[in-house]
Short mmCIF file of C-alpha atoms in Angstrom, two decimals:
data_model
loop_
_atom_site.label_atom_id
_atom_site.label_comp_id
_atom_site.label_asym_id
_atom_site.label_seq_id
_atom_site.Cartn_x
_atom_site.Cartn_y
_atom_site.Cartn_z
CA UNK M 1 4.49 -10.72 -13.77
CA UNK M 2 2.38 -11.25 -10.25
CA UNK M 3 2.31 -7.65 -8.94
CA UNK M 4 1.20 -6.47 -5.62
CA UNK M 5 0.01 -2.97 -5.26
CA UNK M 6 0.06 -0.99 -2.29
CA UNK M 7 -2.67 2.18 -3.08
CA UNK M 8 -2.29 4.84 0.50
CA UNK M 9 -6.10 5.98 1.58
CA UNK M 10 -4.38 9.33 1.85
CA UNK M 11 -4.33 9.27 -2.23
CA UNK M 12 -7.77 6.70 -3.50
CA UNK M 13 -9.75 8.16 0.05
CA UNK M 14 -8.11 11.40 0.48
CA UNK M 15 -11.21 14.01 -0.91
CA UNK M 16 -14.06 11.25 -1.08
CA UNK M 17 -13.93 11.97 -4.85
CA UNK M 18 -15.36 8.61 -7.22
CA UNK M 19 -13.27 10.11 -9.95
CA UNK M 20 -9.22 8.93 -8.31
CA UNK M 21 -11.11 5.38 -8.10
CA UNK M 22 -11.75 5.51 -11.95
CA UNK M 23 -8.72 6.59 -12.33
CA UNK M 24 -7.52 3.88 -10.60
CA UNK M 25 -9.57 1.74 -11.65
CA UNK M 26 -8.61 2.50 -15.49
CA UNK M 27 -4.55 1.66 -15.14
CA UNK M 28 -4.96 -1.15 -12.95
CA UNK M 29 -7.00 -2.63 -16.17
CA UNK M 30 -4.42 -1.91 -18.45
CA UNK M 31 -1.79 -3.18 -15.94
CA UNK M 32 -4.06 -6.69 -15.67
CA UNK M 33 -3.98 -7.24 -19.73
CA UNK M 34 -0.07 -8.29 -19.32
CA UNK M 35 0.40 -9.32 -15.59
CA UNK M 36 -1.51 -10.39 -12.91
CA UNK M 37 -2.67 -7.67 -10.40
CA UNK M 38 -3.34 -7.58 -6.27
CA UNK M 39 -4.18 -4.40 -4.80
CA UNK M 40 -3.96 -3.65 -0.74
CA UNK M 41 -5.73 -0.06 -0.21
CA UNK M 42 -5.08 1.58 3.20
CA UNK M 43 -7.56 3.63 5.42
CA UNK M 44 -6.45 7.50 4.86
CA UNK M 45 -7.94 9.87 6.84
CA UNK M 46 -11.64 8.18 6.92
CA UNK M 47 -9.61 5.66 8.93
CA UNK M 48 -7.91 7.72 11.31
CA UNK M 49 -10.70 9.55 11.90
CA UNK M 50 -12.54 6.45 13.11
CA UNK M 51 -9.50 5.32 15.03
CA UNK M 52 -9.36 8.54 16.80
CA UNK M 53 -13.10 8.55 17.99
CA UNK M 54 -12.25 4.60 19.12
CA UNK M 55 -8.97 5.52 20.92
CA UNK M 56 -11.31 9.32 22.47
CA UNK M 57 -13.97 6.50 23.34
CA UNK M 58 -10.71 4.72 25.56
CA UNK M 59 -10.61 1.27 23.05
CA UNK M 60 -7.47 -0.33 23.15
CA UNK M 61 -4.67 -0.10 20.09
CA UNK M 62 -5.95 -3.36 19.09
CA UNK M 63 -9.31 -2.21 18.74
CA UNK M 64 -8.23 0.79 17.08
CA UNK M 65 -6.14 -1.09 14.69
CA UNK M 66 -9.39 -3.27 14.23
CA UNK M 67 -11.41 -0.13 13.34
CA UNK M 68 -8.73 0.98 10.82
CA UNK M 69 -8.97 -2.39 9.26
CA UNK M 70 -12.58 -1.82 8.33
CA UNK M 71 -12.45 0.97 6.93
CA UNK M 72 -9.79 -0.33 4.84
CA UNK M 73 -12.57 -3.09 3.36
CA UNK M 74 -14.84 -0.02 2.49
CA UNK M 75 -12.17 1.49 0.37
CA UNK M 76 -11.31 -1.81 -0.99
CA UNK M 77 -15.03 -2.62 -1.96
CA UNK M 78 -15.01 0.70 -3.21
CA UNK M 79 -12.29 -0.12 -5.68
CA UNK M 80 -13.79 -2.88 -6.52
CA UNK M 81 -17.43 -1.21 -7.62
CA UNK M 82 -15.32 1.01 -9.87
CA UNK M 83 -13.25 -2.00 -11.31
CA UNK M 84 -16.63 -4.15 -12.20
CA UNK M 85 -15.92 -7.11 -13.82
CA UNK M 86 -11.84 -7.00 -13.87
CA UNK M 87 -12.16 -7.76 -10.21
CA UNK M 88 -13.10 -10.35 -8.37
CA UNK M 89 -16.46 -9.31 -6.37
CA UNK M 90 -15.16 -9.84 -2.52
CA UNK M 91 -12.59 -8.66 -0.04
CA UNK M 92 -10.30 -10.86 0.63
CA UNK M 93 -9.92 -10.76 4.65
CA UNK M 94 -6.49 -13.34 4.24
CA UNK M 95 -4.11 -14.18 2.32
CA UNK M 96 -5.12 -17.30 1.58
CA UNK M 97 -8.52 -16.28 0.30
CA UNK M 98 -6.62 -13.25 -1.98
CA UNK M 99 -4.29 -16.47 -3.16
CA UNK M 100 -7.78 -18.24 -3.96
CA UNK M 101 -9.60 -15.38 -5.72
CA UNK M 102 -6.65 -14.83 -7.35
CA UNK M 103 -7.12 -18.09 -9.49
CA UNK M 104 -10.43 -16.14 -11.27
CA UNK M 105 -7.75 -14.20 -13.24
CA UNK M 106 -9.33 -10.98 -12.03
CA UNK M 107 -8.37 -8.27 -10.24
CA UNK M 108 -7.83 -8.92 -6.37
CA UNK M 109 -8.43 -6.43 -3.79
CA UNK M 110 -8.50 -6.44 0.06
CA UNK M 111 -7.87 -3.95 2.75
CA UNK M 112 -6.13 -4.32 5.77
CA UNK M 113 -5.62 -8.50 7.46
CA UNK M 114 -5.29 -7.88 11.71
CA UNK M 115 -3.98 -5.18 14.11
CA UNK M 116 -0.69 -4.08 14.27
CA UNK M 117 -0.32 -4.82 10.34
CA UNK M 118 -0.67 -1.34 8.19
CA UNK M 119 -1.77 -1.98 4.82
CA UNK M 120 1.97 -1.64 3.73
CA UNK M 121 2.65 -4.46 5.87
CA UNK M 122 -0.26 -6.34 4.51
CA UNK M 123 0.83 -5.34 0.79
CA UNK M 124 4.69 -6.61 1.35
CA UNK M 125 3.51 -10.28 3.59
CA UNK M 126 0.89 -10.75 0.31
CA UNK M 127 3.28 -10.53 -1.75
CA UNK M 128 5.88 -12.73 -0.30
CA UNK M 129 2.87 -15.29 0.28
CA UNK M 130 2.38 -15.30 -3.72
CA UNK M 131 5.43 -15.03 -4.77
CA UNK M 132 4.82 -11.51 -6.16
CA UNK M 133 7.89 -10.16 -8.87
CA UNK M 134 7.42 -6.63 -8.06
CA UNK M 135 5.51 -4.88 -4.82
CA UNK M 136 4.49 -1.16 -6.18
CA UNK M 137 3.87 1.08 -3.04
CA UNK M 138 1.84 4.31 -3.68
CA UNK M 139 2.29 7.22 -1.45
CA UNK M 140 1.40 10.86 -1.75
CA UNK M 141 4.80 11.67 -2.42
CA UNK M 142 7.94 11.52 -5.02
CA UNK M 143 9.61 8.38 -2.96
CA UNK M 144 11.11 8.15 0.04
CA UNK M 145 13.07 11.02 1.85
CA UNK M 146 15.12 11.44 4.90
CA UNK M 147 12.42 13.29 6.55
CA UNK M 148 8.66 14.73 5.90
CA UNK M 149 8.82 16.61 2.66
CA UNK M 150 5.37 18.08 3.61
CA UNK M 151 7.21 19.72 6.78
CA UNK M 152 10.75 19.99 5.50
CA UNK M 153 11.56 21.89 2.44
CA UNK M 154 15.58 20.45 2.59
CA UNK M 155 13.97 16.96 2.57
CA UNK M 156 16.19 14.68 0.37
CA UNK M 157 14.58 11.89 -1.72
CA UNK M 158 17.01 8.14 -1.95
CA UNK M 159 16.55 7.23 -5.53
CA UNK M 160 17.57 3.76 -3.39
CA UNK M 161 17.88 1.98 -0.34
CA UNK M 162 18.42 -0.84 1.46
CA UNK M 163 15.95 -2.22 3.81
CA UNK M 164 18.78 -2.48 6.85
CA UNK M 165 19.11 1.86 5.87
CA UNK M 166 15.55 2.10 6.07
CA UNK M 167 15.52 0.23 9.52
CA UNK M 168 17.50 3.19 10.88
CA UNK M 169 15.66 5.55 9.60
CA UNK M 170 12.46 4.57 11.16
CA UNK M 171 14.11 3.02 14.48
CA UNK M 172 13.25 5.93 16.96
CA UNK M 173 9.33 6.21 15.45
CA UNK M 174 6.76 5.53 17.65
CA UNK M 175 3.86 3.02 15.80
CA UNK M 176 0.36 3.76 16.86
CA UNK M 177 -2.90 2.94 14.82
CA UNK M 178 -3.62 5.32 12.01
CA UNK M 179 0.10 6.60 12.42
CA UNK M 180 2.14 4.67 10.14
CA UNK M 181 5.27 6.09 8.64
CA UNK M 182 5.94 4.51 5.02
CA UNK M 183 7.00 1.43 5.13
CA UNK M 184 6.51 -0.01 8.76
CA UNK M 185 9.13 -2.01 10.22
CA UNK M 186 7.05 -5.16 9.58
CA UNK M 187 6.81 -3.97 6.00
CA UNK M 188 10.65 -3.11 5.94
CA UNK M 189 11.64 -6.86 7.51
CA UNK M 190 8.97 -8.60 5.12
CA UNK M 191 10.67 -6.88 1.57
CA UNK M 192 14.49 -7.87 3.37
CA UNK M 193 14.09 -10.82 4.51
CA UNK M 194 12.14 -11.99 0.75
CA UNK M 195 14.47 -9.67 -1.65
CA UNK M 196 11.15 -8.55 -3.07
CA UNK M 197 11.51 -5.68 -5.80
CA UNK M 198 10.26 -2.75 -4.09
CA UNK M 199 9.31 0.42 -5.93
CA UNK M 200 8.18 3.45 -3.49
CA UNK M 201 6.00 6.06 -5.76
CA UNK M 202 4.10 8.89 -6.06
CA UNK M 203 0.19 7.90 -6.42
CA UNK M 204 -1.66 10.75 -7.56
CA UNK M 205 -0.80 9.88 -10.65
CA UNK M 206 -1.87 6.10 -10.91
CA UNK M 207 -0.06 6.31 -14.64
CA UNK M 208 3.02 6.09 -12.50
CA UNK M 209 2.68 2.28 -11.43
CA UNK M 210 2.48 1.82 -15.27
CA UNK M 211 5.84 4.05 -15.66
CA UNK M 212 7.47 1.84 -12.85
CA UNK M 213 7.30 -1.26 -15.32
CA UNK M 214 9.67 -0.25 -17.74
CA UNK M 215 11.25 3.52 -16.32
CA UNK M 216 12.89 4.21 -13.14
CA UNK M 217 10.86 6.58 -10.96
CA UNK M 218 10.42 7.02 -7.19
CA UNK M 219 12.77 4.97 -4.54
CA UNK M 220 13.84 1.63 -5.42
CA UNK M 221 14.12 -0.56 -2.22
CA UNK M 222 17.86 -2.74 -3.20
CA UNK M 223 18.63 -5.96 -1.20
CA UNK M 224 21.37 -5.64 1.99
CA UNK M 225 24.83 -6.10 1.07
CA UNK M 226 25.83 -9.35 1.92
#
C-alpha cells in the first residue's frame, strides 16, 4: 500500500527527546519493507512557541502560519537524520517534489506546505495527490472524542465517523496558527471529498500505526452516507 502518515509535534517534538525519533524512526522501517511510506510531522509546542513570539512581535496569521511551517521542516529533517538511509535526504516543501522523491523508494518526509494548511491538512491533500490507500493520523490521544479528554474526564471516544459528523463537531472552533483542533476543516473536506481511509490514533506508541494495518484501533473516519 502507499501510506501517508500524519506524526503530531506534540508526540515526535513534545520533550526534545532523540529517543521518540528512533522510535519512530524504527516502525516506519518496518512499515517501508511491505508498503510505501510518506510522513507529514507537525510543529508541537517548539512551533507554537515561535508562533506566539511572531504573533507578541504583531506579524500577521500568515506570517505566523509561515513560522509554524518552519519549524515543521526542523522536525521533519530531524526525522529524517534518525531514519538515515530509508529516507530520502530532503524536505519536500510540495507535493510535487514529495511525489518526486517518492520515486527513490525511500522514506519521504516533509513538514508543513503554506499558511492556513496544518500539517493534518498537508498529510490528508498529500495523500489524495498520490493516491495514498490509507492516511494514519497520530495524535496524543486514544482517537477522536466529543470533547478534550485532557480537560473532560466524561469525554467519549467515536470508534467511527463520518467526515459530514466531524464537520459539526468542529463548526463553532475558531482556527488560528499553532491552534489546530484534530483534523482541520481543510483536513476533514480533503478525506470526504477523496473517501480516503482515515485512521485517527494514539502516537506515543508508534507500534500502533503498525497495529492499524491489520487490527482496529483508534477512530476510523467512514465515508458520508449517500
Amino acid at each position: 500500500m502507499r501510506i501517508v502518515i500524519t506524526v503530531g509535534g506534540s508526540i515526535i517534538i513534545k520533550d526534545h527527546d532523540y529517543k521518540k525519533f528512533e522510535d519512530y524512526a524504527k516502525v516506519l522501517r518496518s512499515m517501508a519493507e511491505e508498503h510505501q511510506i510518506m510522513v507529514v510531522v507537525g510543529g508541537g509546542r517548539t512551533a507554537r512557541d515561535y508562533i506566539g513570539i511572531a504573533r507578541d512581535l504583531g506579524a500577521s496569521e500568515a506570517l505566523c502560519d509561515d513560522v509554524g511551517i518552519e519549524v515543521t521542516r526542523l522536525n521533519a529533517r530531524l526525522l529524517i537524520t534518525a531514519l538515515k538511509d530509508d529516507a530520502y535526504p530532503r524536505v519536500p516543501h510540495n507535493f510535487g517534489e514529495a511525489l518526486e522523491f517518492s520515486t527513490s523508494g525511500k522514506i519521504v518526509v516533509m513538514g508543513g506546505t503554506e499558511p492556513a494548511h496544518s500539517t493534518d491538512a498537508v498529510g490528508s491533500i498529500l495523500a489524495e495527490f498520490v493516491g495514498a490507500d490509507l492516511l494514519l493520523n497520530a495524535t496524543s490521544v486514544d482517537g477522536l472524542f466529543d470533547k478534550d479528554p485532557h480537560k473532560f474526564s466524561d469525554a467519549q471516544m467515536f470508534s467511527e465517523i463520518t467526515p459530514q459528523k466531524m464537520m459539526k463537531l468542529l463548526s463553532d472552533k475558531e482556527m488560528r496558527a499553532g491552534t489546530y483542533e484534530f483534523l482541520d476543516k481543510t483536513a476533514i473536506q480533503i478525506i470526504g471529498r477523496s473517501r480516503i481511509k482515515t485512521v485517527i490514533l494514539n502516537g506515543e506508541n508508534p507500534e500502533n500505526l503498525k497495529k492499524a494495518l491489520n487490527d482496529k484501533v483508534g477512530t476510523l473516519i467512514v465515508s458520508n452516507q449517500e
